[in-house]
Amino acid sequence: MSDVSADIGKLREKLWQAKRVTVLTGAGISAESGVPTFRGEGGLWKQYRAVDLATPEAFFRNPKLVWEFYNWRREMLDLLGPNPGHYALAEMEQRISRFTLITQNIDDLHRRAGSRNVIELHGNIWWVRCTGCGALNEDRRVPLPALPECKSCGALLRPNVVWFGENLDPAVLDEAYEALSNCDLMMVIGTSGTVQPAASMGLQAKTAGAAVVEINLEPTPYSGIYHISIAGKSGQILPQLL
Ligand code: OAD
């Protein structure tokens, strides 16, 4: 038996013995759906500058360009669907009484796969927020107008996502910390561990007493620190846990 299959066996045992499981996902979980990651090969931040497209200053300077980027991503996501990794996590939620999924992804693929207890740290690309009156609405139009306007007040809409330099919603963060501080197993899946506060969440769960297991195609700064690090594709590994 290879190390990987031994580690998958150990994780399977931990998973089905755990009373409370928390999962943190990043762009890697959606890679097998065809969604580009940010930092790997073909990653979005290798081709584009985040500072031009994903900051409040960029939006203030050139909202049309920022909306072009988000409309392009919405068009792409509209054609893609969840992969076996997303479906396996949704299935686990059905079978484990206390199961929380924290994601950095804005792509909505966890919900589309059937996950319900989802904490979206960085927002959701299918929701828009008014820059005038603050109204928050789901809007599935593809594409949106180049400069979409609020139905209530006419001001410019923005994607309801967290940009660099912005704070995460404190209520959302509180929910995430509650889930990671009180679980017996945390799985950290498909994230490079470079963006805070998500990057530290596995370590915080470990400090709080959870077994922490990473699933990632490549080593991360945390691979040697967690209890188990499994190298491979989440879409192949997660279904083996069921
Ligand atoms: P990254 O692009 O930084 O990292 C993706 C990780 O997924 C890498 O560690 C890859 O090795 C791994 N990976 C790729 N394919 C995989 C697969 N099939 N199975 C398992 N792992 C795989 O993405 P994130 O860590 O999610 O934030 O990035 C964090 C945040 O940075 C994003 O939420 C976004 C970005 O800027 C904002 O936009 C605020």
PDB file of C-alpha atoms and ligand atoms in Angstrom:
ATOM      1  CA  MET A   1       0.000   0.000   0.000  1.00  0.00           C
ATOM      2  CA  SER A   2       1.400   3.415  -0.927  1.00  0.00           C
ATOM      3  CA  ASP A   3       1.697   6.166   1.666  1.00  0.00           C
ATOM      4  CA  VAL A   4      -1.175   7.996   0.046  1.00  0.00           C
ATOM      5  CA  SER A   5      -3.569   5.098   0.321  1.00  0.00           C
ATOM      6  CA  ALA A   6      -2.433   4.468   3.924  1.00  0.00           C
ATOM      7  CA  ASP A   7      -3.098   8.141   4.697  1.00  0.00           C
ATOM      8  CA  ILE A   8      -6.499   8.003   3.006  1.00  0.00           C
ATOM      9  CA  GLY A   9      -7.278   4.985   5.201  1.00  0.00           C
ATOM     10  CA  LYS A  10      -6.263   6.890   8.345  1.00  0.00           C
ATOM     11  CA  LEU A  11      -8.338   9.886   7.309  1.00  0.00           C
ATOM     12  CA  ARG A  12     -11.353   7.687   6.571  1.00  0.00           C
ATOM     13  CA  GLU A  13     -11.123   6.264  10.087  1.00  0.00           C
ATOM     14  CA  LYS A  14     -10.854   9.725  11.675  1.00  0.00           C
ATOM     15  CA  LEU A  15     -13.706  11.045   9.546  1.00  0.00           C
ATOM     16  CA  TRP A  16     -16.242   8.408  10.498  1.00  0.00           C
ATOM     17  CA  GLN A  17     -15.263   8.482  14.185  1.00  0.00           C
ATOM     18  CA  ALA A  18     -15.447  12.270  14.467  1.00  0.00           C
ATOM     19  CA  LYS A  19     -18.384  13.883  16.202  1.00  0.00           C
ATOM     20  CA  ARG A  20     -17.874  17.219  14.528  1.00  0.00           C
ATOM     21  CA  VAL A  21     -16.102  17.844  11.228  1.00  0.00           C
ATOM     22  CA  THR A  22     -15.085  21.178   9.732  1.00  0.00           C
ATOM     23  CA  VAL A  23     -13.704  21.584   6.229  1.00  0.00           C
ATOM     24  CA  LEU A  24     -11.873  24.529   4.662  1.00  0.00           C
ATOM     25  CA  THR A  25     -11.695  24.636   0.887  1.00  0.00           C
ATOM     26  CA  GLY A  26      -9.879  26.827  -1.621  1.00  0.00           C
ATOM     27  CA  ALA A  27      -9.678  27.152  -5.382  1.00  0.00           C
ATOM     28  CA  GLY A  28      -8.127  23.674  -5.741  1.00  0.00           C
ATOM     29  CA  ILE A  29     -11.432  21.924  -4.984  1.00  0.00           C
ATOM     30  CA  SER A  30     -12.938  23.567  -8.083  1.00  0.00           C
ATOM     31  CA  ALA A  31      -9.906  23.014 -10.340  1.00  0.00           C
ATOM     32  CA  GLU A  32     -11.248  19.689 -11.615  1.00  0.00           C
ATOM     33  CA  SER A  33     -14.459  21.486 -12.607  1.00  0.00           C
ATOM     34  CA  GLY A  34     -12.365  23.631 -14.933  1.00  0.00           C
ATOM     35  CA  VAL A  35     -12.272  26.743 -12.720  1.00  0.00           C
ATOM     36  CA  PRO A  36      -8.811  28.354 -12.811  1.00  0.00           C
ATOM     37  CA  THR A  37      -6.983  28.617  -9.480  1.00  0.00           C
ATOM     38  CA  PHE A  38      -5.178  31.818  -8.499  1.00  0.00           C
ATOM     39  CA  ARG A  39      -1.548  30.870  -7.976  1.00  0.00           C
ATOM     40  CA  GLY A  40      -0.815  27.547  -9.661  1.00  0.00           C
ATOM     41  CA  GLU A  41      -0.067  26.935 -13.315  1.00  0.00           C
ATOM     42  CA  GLY A  42      -2.588  28.944 -15.382  1.00  0.00           C
ATOM     43  CA  GLY A  43      -3.613  30.723 -12.170  1.00  0.00           C
ATOM     44  CA  LEU A  44      -5.576  33.963 -12.494  1.00  0.00           C
ATOM     45  CA  TRP A  45      -3.020  36.004 -10.554  1.00  0.00           C
ATOM     46  CA  LYS A  46      -0.297  34.776 -12.911  1.00  0.00           C
ATOM     47  CA  GLN A  47      -2.102  36.354 -15.874  1.00  0.00           C
ATOM     48  CA  TYR A  48      -3.746  39.379 -14.280  1.00  0.00           C
ATOM     49  CA  ARG A  49      -2.799  41.817 -11.537  1.00  0.00           C
ATOM     50  CA  ALA A  50      -5.090  41.434  -8.540  1.00  0.00           C
ATOM     51  CA  VAL A  51      -4.531  45.101  -7.764  1.00  0.00           C
ATOM     52  CA  ASP A  52      -6.188  46.069 -11.109  1.00  0.00           C
ATOM     53  CA  LEU A  53      -9.199  43.769 -10.720  1.00  0.00           C
ATOM     54  CA  ALA A  54      -9.875  42.782  -7.138  1.00  0.00           C
ATOM     55  CA  THR A  55      -9.467  45.836  -4.931  1.00  0.00           C
ATOM     56  CA  PRO A  56     -11.902  48.626  -3.982  1.00  0.00           C
ATOM     57  CA  GLU A  57      -9.476  51.133  -5.538  1.00  0.00           C
ATOM     58  CA  ALA A  58      -9.568  49.279  -8.873  1.00  0.00           C
ATOM     59  CA  PHE A  59     -13.370  49.351  -8.827  1.00  0.00           C
ATOM     60  CA  PHE A  60     -13.442  53.046  -7.986  1.00  0.00           C
ATOM     61  CA  ARG A  61     -10.947  53.788 -10.777  1.00  0.00           C
ATOM     62  CA  ASN A  62     -12.411  51.577 -13.485  1.00  0.00           C
ATOM     63  CA  PRO A  63     -15.654  49.776 -12.553  1.00  0.00           C
ATOM     64  CA  LYS A  64     -16.198  48.706 -16.163  1.00  0.00           C
ATOM     65  CA  LEU A  65     -12.929  46.772 -16.259  1.00  0.00           C
ATOM     66  CA  VAL A  66     -13.626  45.111 -12.905  1.00  0.00           C
ATOM     67  CA  TRP A  67     -17.128  44.146 -14.003  1.00  0.00           C
ATOM     68  CA  GLU A  68     -15.683  42.790 -17.271  1.00  0.00           C
ATOM     69  CA  PHE A  69     -13.476  40.464 -15.203  1.00  0.00           C
ATOM     70  CA  TYR A  70     -16.371  39.300 -12.989  1.00  0.00           C
ATOM     71  CA  ASN A  71     -18.726  38.942 -15.965  1.00  0.00           C
ATOM     72  CA  TRP A  72     -16.115  36.774 -17.682  1.00  0.00           C
ATOM     73  CA  ARG A  73     -15.883  34.587 -14.573  1.00  0.00           C
ATOM     74  CA  ARG A  74     -19.689  34.413 -14.283  1.00  0.00           C
ATOM     75  CA  GLU A  75     -19.941  33.343 -17.937  1.00  0.00           C
ATOM     76  CA  MET A  76     -17.357  30.626 -17.347  1.00  0.00           C
ATOM     77  CA  LEU A  77     -18.998  29.376 -14.131  1.00  0.00           C
ATOM     78  CA  ASP A  78     -22.392  29.321 -15.774  1.00  0.00           C
ATOM     79  CA  LEU A  79     -21.085  26.599 -18.103  1.00  0.00           C
ATOM     80  CA  LEU A  80     -19.304  24.548 -15.424  1.00  0.00           C
ATOM     81  CA  GLY A  81     -20.584  22.311 -12.667  1.00  0.00           C
ATOM     82  CA  PRO A  82     -19.499  20.659  -9.423  1.00  0.00           C
ATOM     83  CA  ASN A  83     -16.997  17.774  -9.591  1.00  0.00           C
ATOM     84  CA  PRO A  84     -16.776  14.541  -7.537  1.00  0.00           C
ATOM     85  CA  GLY A  85     -14.902  16.404  -4.758  1.00  0.00           C
ATOM     86  CA  HIS A  86     -17.801  18.824  -4.226  1.00  0.00           C
ATOM     87  CA  TYR A  87     -20.326  15.974  -4.349  1.00  0.00           C
ATOM     88  CA  ALA A  88     -18.349  13.886  -1.832  1.00  0.00           C
ATOM     89  CA  LEU A  89     -18.379  16.773   0.668  1.00  0.00           C
ATOM     90  CA  ALA A  90     -22.131  17.229   0.187  1.00  0.00           C
ATOM     91  CA  GLU A  91     -22.607  13.525   0.832  1.00  0.00           C
ATOM     92  CA  MET A  92     -20.510  13.712   4.029  1.00  0.00           C
ATOM     93  CA  GLU A  93     -22.724  16.509   5.311  1.00  0.00           C
ATOM     94  CA  GLN A  94     -25.720  14.185   4.905  1.00  0.00           C
ATOM     95  CA  ARG A  95     -24.054  11.466   6.947  1.00  0.00           C
ATOM     96  CA  ILE A  96     -22.241  13.428   9.675  1.00  0.00           C
ATOM     97  CA  SER A  97     -24.469  15.200  12.146  1.00  0.00           C
ATOM     98  CA  ARG A  98     -22.214  18.222  12.725  1.00  0.00           C
ATOM     99  CA  PHE A  99     -20.503  19.162   9.503  1.00  0.00           C
ATOM    100  CA  THR A 100     -19.456  22.684   8.514  1.00  0.00           C
ATOM    101  CA  LEU A 101     -17.922  23.677   5.215  1.00  0.00           C
ATOM    102  CA  ILE A 102     -15.915  26.897   5.182  1.00  0.00           C
ATOM    103  CA  THR A 103     -14.900  27.996   1.702  1.00  0.00           C
ATOM    104  CA  GLN A 104     -12.796  30.774   0.254  1.00  0.00           C
ATOM    105  CA  ASN A 105     -14.405  30.167  -3.120  1.00  0.00           C
ATOM    106  CA  ILE A 106     -17.002  32.518  -4.540  1.00  0.00           C
ATOM    107  CA  ASP A 107     -18.093  30.098  -7.278  1.00  0.00           C
ATOM    108  CA  ASP A 108     -21.146  28.625  -5.517  1.00  0.00           C
ATOM    109  CA  LEU A 109     -20.168  25.091  -6.606  1.00  0.00           C
ATOM    110  CA  HIS A 110     -20.467  23.631  -3.080  1.00  0.00           C
ATOM    111  CA  ARG A 111     -24.112  24.693  -2.843  1.00  0.00           C
ATOM    112  CA  ARG A 112     -24.761  23.505  -6.382  1.00  0.00           C
ATOM    113  CA  ALA A 113     -23.421  20.077  -5.325  1.00  0.00           C
ATOM    114  CA  GLY A 114     -25.896  19.996  -2.423  1.00  0.00           C
ATOM    115  CA  SER A 115     -23.851  21.301   0.533  1.00  0.00           C
ATOM    116  CA  ARG A 116     -26.054  23.346   2.840  1.00  0.00           C
ATOM    117  CA  ASN A 117     -24.009  24.353   5.878  1.00  0.00           C
ATOM    118  CA  VAL A 118     -21.607  26.536   3.897  1.00  0.00           C
ATOM    119  CA  ILE A 119     -19.704  29.544   5.211  1.00  0.00           C
ATOM    120  CA  GLU A 120     -18.496  31.687   2.310  1.00  0.00           C
ATOM    121  CA  LEU A 121     -15.576  33.683   3.674  1.00  0.00           C
ATOM    122  CA  HIS A 122     -15.035  35.695   0.485  1.00  0.00           C
ATOM    123  CA  GLY A 123     -18.661  36.124  -0.621  1.00  0.00           C
ATOM    124  CA  ASN A 124     -20.455  34.777  -3.661  1.00  0.00           C
ATOM    125  CA  ILE A 125     -20.065  35.870  -7.276  1.00  0.00           C
ATOM    126  CA  TRP A 126     -23.808  35.426  -7.973  1.00  0.00           C
ATOM    127  CA  TRP A 127     -24.782  38.071  -5.420  1.00  0.00           C
ATOM    128  CA  VAL A 128     -24.561  41.810  -6.038  1.00  0.00           C
ATOM    129  CA  ARG A 129     -24.427  44.653  -3.558  1.00  0.00           C
ATOM    130  CA  CYS A 130     -25.487  48.231  -4.188  1.00  0.00           C
ATOM    131  CA  THR A 131     -22.713  50.787  -3.655  1.00  0.00           C
ATOM    132  CA  GLY A 132     -25.427  53.354  -2.823  1.00  0.00           C
ATOM    133  CA  CYS A 133     -28.131  51.829  -0.617  1.00  0.00           C
ATOM    134  CA  GLY A 134     -26.313  48.600   0.278  1.00  0.00           C
ATOM    135  CA  ALA A 135     -29.152  46.350  -1.009  1.00  0.00           C
ATOM    136  CA  LEU A 136     -27.993  42.768  -1.382  1.00  0.00           C
ATOM    137  CA  ASN A 137     -29.543  40.572  -4.072  1.00  0.00           C
ATOM    138  CA  GLU A 138     -28.911  37.359  -5.924  1.00  0.00           C
ATOM    139  CA  ASP A 139     -28.557  38.116  -9.628  1.00  0.00           C
ATOM    140  CA  ARG A 140     -27.962  35.229 -12.034  1.00  0.00           C
ATOM    141  CA  ARG A 141     -28.038  37.219 -15.273  1.00  0.00           C
ATOM    142  CA  VAL A 142     -25.202  36.261 -17.634  1.00  0.00           C
ATOM    143  CA  PRO A 143     -23.744  38.572 -18.638  1.00  0.00           C
ATOM    144  CA  LEU A 144     -24.773  41.510 -16.502  1.00  0.00           C
ATOM    145  CA  PRO A 145     -24.787  44.950 -18.159  1.00  0.00           C
ATOM    146  CA  ALA A 146     -21.320  46.493 -18.368  1.00  0.00           C
ATOM    147  CA  LEU A 147     -22.198  48.796 -15.454  1.00  0.00           C
ATOM    148  CA  PRO A 148     -25.153  47.170 -13.636  1.00  0.00           C
ATOM    149  CA  GLU A 149     -27.446  49.446 -11.623  1.00  0.00           C
ATOM    150  CA  CYS A 150     -29.464  48.927  -8.456  1.00  0.00           C
ATOM    151  CA  LYS A 151     -33.200  48.426  -9.069  1.00  0.00           C
ATOM    152  CA  SER A 152     -34.071  50.379  -5.927  1.00  0.00           C
ATOM    153  CA  CYS A 153     -31.841  53.441  -6.073  1.00  0.00           C
ATOM    154  CA  GLY A 154     -30.074  53.354  -9.459  1.00  0.00           C
ATOM    155  CA  ALA A 155     -26.548  53.402  -7.996  1.00  0.00           C
ATOM    156  CA  LEU A 156     -23.791  51.159  -9.313  1.00  0.00           C
ATOM    157  CA  LEU A 157     -23.813  47.525  -8.207  1.00  0.00           C
ATOM    158  CA  ARG A 158     -20.665  45.631  -7.223  1.00  0.00           C
ATOM    159  CA  PRO A 159     -20.052  41.896  -6.889  1.00  0.00           C
ATOM    160  CA  ASN A 160     -20.706  40.759  -3.314  1.00  0.00           C
ATOM    161  CA  VAL A 161     -17.205  39.432  -2.870  1.00  0.00           C
ATOM    162  CA  VAL A 162     -14.346  40.388  -0.578  1.00  0.00           C
ATOM    163  CA  TRP A 163     -11.539  42.218  -2.348  1.00  0.00           C
ATOM    164  CA  PHE A 164      -7.931  42.632  -1.257  1.00  0.00           C
ATOM    165  CA  GLY A 165      -7.772  45.357   1.361  1.00  0.00           C
ATOM    166  CA  GLU A 166     -11.330  44.722   2.560  1.00  0.00           C
ATOM    167  CA  ASN A 167     -12.364  43.128   5.823  1.00  0.00           C
ATOM    168  CA  LEU A 168     -14.255  39.888   5.995  1.00  0.00           C
ATOM    169  CA  ASP A 169     -17.779  40.068   7.421  1.00  0.00           C
ATOM    170  CA  PRO A 170     -17.247  39.715  11.209  1.00  0.00           C
ATOM    171  CA  ALA A 171     -20.409  37.595  11.617  1.00  0.00           C
ATOM    172  CA  VAL A 172     -19.181  35.181   8.935  1.00  0.00           C
ATOM    173  CA  LEU A 173     -15.750  35.020  10.580  1.00  0.00           C
ATOM    174  CA  ASP A 174     -17.300  34.328  13.998  1.00  0.00           C
ATOM    175  CA  GLU A 175     -19.233  31.408  12.527  1.00  0.00           C
ATOM    176  CA  ALA A 176     -16.055  30.032  10.943  1.00  0.00           C
ATOM    177  CA  TYR A 177     -14.051  30.332  14.165  1.00  0.00           C
ATOM    178  CA  GLU A 178     -16.790  28.622  16.144  1.00  0.00           C
ATOM    179  CA  ALA A 179     -16.754  25.701  13.710  1.00  0.00           C
ATOM    180  CA  LEU A 180     -12.995  25.297  13.618  1.00  0.00           C
ATOM    181  CA  SER A 181     -12.479  25.733  17.360  1.00  0.00           C
ATOM    182  CA  ASN A 182     -14.950  23.017  18.302  1.00  0.00           C
ATOM    183  CA  CYS A 183     -14.366  20.240  15.767  1.00  0.00           C
ATOM    184  CA  ASP A 184     -12.461  17.006  16.223  1.00  0.00           C
ATOM    185  CA  LEU A 185     -11.409  16.807  12.593  1.00  0.00           C
ATOM    186  CA  MET A 186     -10.584  19.576  10.171  1.00  0.00           C
ATOM    187  CA  MET A 187      -9.838  18.927   6.504  1.00  0.00           C
ATOM    188  CA  VAL A 188      -7.999  21.680   4.623  1.00  0.00           C
ATOM    189  CA  ILE A 189      -8.524  21.112   0.917  1.00  0.00           C
ATOM    190  CA  GLY A 190      -7.092  22.763  -2.198  1.00  0.00           C
ATOM    191  CA  THR A 191      -5.799  25.990  -0.722  1.00  0.00           C
ATOM    192  CA  SER A 192      -2.273  27.360  -1.003  1.00  0.00           C
ATOM    193  CA  GLY A 193      -2.455  28.866   2.496  1.00  0.00           C
ATOM    194  CA  THR A 194      -1.315  32.287   1.351  1.00  0.00           C
ATOM    195  CA  VAL A 195      -4.325  34.507   2.091  1.00  0.00           C
ATOM    196  CA  GLN A 196      -5.289  35.388   5.648  1.00  0.00           C
ATOM    197  CA  PRO A 197      -7.309  34.811   7.698  1.00  0.00           C
ATOM    198  CA  ALA A 198      -8.157  31.480   6.011  1.00  0.00           C
ATOM    199  CA  ALA A 199      -4.481  30.509   5.805  1.00  0.00           C
ATOM    200  CA  SER A 200      -4.208  30.185   9.605  1.00  0.00           C
ATOM    201  CA  MET A 201      -7.480  28.399  10.185  1.00  0.00           C
ATOM    202  CA  GLY A 202      -6.051  24.864  10.033  1.00  0.00           C
ATOM    203  CA  LEU A 203      -3.391  25.790  12.547  1.00  0.00           C
ATOM    204  CA  GLN A 204      -5.999  27.376  14.805  1.00  0.00           C
ATOM    205  CA  ALA A 205      -8.068  24.178  14.678  1.00  0.00           C
ATOM    206  CA  LYS A 206      -4.953  22.168  15.517  1.00  0.00           C
ATOM    207  CA  THR A 207      -4.193  24.412  18.490  1.00  0.00           C
ATOM    208  CA  ALA A 208      -7.784  23.970  19.644  1.00  0.00           C
ATOM    209  CA  GLY A 209      -7.254  20.195  19.640  1.00  0.00           C
ATOM    210  CA  ALA A 210      -8.548  18.992  16.261  1.00  0.00           C
ATOM    211  CA  ALA A 211      -6.796  16.501  14.026  1.00  0.00           C
ATOM    212  CA  VAL A 212      -5.984  18.458  10.874  1.00  0.00           C
ATOM    213  CA  VAL A 213      -5.590  16.804   7.490  1.00  0.00           C
ATOM    214  CA  GLU A 214      -4.571  18.543   4.293  1.00  0.00           C
ATOM    215  CA  ILE A 215      -5.500  17.402   0.805  1.00  0.00           C
ATOM    216  CA  ASN A 216      -3.566  19.243  -1.891  1.00  0.00           C
ATOM    217  CA  LEU A 217      -1.941  18.569  -5.214  1.00  0.00           C
ATOM    218  CA  GLU A 218       1.231  20.282  -4.030  1.00  0.00           C
ATOM    219  CA  PRO A 219       2.958  20.879  -0.691  1.00  0.00           C
ATOM    220  CA  THR A 220       1.978  24.061   1.158  1.00  0.00           C
ATOM    221  CA  PRO A 221       3.699  25.938   3.997  1.00  0.00           C
ATOM    222  CA  TYR A 222       1.493  23.923   6.374  1.00  0.00           C
ATOM    223  CA  SER A 223       2.029  20.420   4.976  1.00  0.00           C
ATOM    224  CA  GLY A 224       4.655  19.505   7.589  1.00  0.00           C
ATOM    225  CA  ILE A 225       2.659  20.997  10.436  1.00  0.00           C
ATOM    226  CA  TYR A 226      -0.705  19.279  10.025  1.00  0.00           C
ATOM    227  CA  HIS A 227      -1.218  15.726  11.286  1.00  0.00           C
ATOM    228  CA  ILE A 228      -1.582  14.245   7.817  1.00  0.00           C
ATOM    229  CA  SER A 229      -0.908  15.744   4.380  1.00  0.00           C
ATOM    230  CA  ILE A 230      -2.278  13.854   1.417  1.00  0.00           C
ATOM    231  CA  ALA A 231      -0.847  14.694  -2.007  1.00  0.00           C
ATOM    232  CA  GLY A 232      -3.394  14.371  -4.782  1.00  0.00           C
ATOM    233  CA  LYS A 233      -6.507  15.685  -6.453  1.00  0.00           C
ATOM    234  CA  SER A 234      -9.460  16.348  -4.173  1.00  0.00           C
ATOM    235  CA  GLY A 235     -11.868  15.053  -6.830  1.00  0.00           C
ATOM    236  CA  GLN A 236     -10.131  11.700  -6.668  1.00  0.00           C
ATOM    237  CA  ILE A 237      -9.374  11.491  -2.943  1.00  0.00           C
ATOM    238  CA  LEU A 238     -12.624  12.707  -1.374  1.00  0.00           C
ATOM    239  CA  PRO A 239     -14.903  10.099  -3.007  1.00  0.00           C
ATOM    240  CA  GLN A 240     -12.612   7.401  -1.548  1.00  0.00           C
ATOM    241  CA  LEU A 241     -13.556   8.551   1.954  1.00  0.00           C
ATOM    242  CA  LEU A 242     -17.220   7.737   1.518  1.00  0.00           C
TER     243      LEU A 242
HETATM  244  P1  OAD B   1      -4.690  29.260  -4.773  1.00  0.00           P
HETATM  245  O1  OAD B   1      -4.773  29.374  -6.248  1.00  0.00           O
HETATM  246  O2  OAD B   1      -3.753  30.163  -4.067  1.00  0.00           O
HETATM  247  O3  OAD B   1      -4.291  27.774  -4.380  1.00  0.00           O
HETATM  248  C1  OAD B   1      -4.930  26.674  -4.934  1.00  0.00           C
HETATM  249  C2  OAD B   1      -4.364  25.430  -4.301  1.00  0.00           C
HETATM  250  O4  OAD B   1      -5.080  24.314  -4.803  1.00  0.00           O
HETATM  251  C3  OAD B   1      -2.888  25.170  -4.583  1.00  0.00           C
HETATM  252  O5  OAD B   1      -2.221  24.891  -3.353  1.00  0.00           O
HETATM  253  C4  OAD B   1      -2.888  23.942  -5.498  1.00  0.00           C
HETATM  254  O6  OAD B   1      -1.780  23.085  -5.264  1.00  0.00           O
HETATM  255  C5  OAD B   1      -4.171  23.257  -5.079  1.00  0.00           C
HETATM  256  N1  OAD B   1      -4.814  22.415  -6.103  1.00  0.00           N
HETATM  257  C6  OAD B   1      -4.918  22.624  -7.436  1.00  0.00           C
HETATM  258  N2  OAD B   1      -5.654  21.673  -8.022  1.00  0.00           N
HETATM  259  C7  OAD B   1      -6.022  20.823  -7.040  1.00  0.00           C
HETATM  260  C8  OAD B   1      -6.812  19.624  -6.997  1.00  0.00           C
HETATM  261  N3  OAD B   1      -7.373  19.118  -8.095  1.00  0.00           N
HETATM  262  N4  OAD B   1      -6.992  19.025  -5.792  1.00  0.00           N
HETATM  263  C9  OAD B   1      -6.424  19.531  -4.663  1.00  0.00           C
HETATM  264  N5  OAD B   1      -5.682  20.655  -4.648  1.00  0.00           N
HETATM  265  C10 OAD B   1      -5.489  21.288  -5.805  1.00  0.00           C
HETATM  266  O7  OAD B   1      -6.187  29.391  -4.211  1.00  0.00           O
HETATM  267  P2  OAD B   1      -6.694  29.728  -2.740  1.00  0.00           P
HETATM  268  O8  OAD B   1      -5.769  29.186  -1.713  1.00  0.00           O
HETATM  269  O9  OAD B   1      -8.102  29.344  -2.685  1.00  0.00           O
HETATM  270  O10 OAD B   1      -9.280  35.521  -2.636  1.00  0.00           O
HETATM  271  O11 OAD B   1      -6.587  31.299  -2.744  1.00  0.00           O
HETATM  272  C11 OAD B   1      -7.037  32.024  -1.647  1.00  0.00           C
HETATM  273  C12 OAD B   1      -7.646  33.324  -2.064  1.00  0.00           C
HETATM  274  O12 OAD B   1      -6.726  34.042  -2.893  1.00  0.00           O
HETATM  275  C13 OAD B   1      -8.877  33.213  -2.932  1.00  0.00           C
HETATM  276  O13 OAD B   1     -10.055  32.997  -2.198  1.00  0.00           O
HETATM  277  C14 OAD B   1      -8.920  34.536  -3.610  1.00  0.00           C
HETATM  278  C15 OAD B   1      -7.468  34.631  -4.000  1.00  0.00           C
HETATM  279  O14 OAD B   1      -6.993  35.894  -4.261  1.00  0.00           O
HETATM  280  C16 OAD B   1      -9.892  36.662  -2.973  1.00  0.00           C
HETATM  281  O15 OAD B   1     -10.166  36.919  -4.129  1.00  0.00           O
HETATM  282  C17 OAD B   1     -10.199  37.556  -1.823  1.00  0.00           C
END
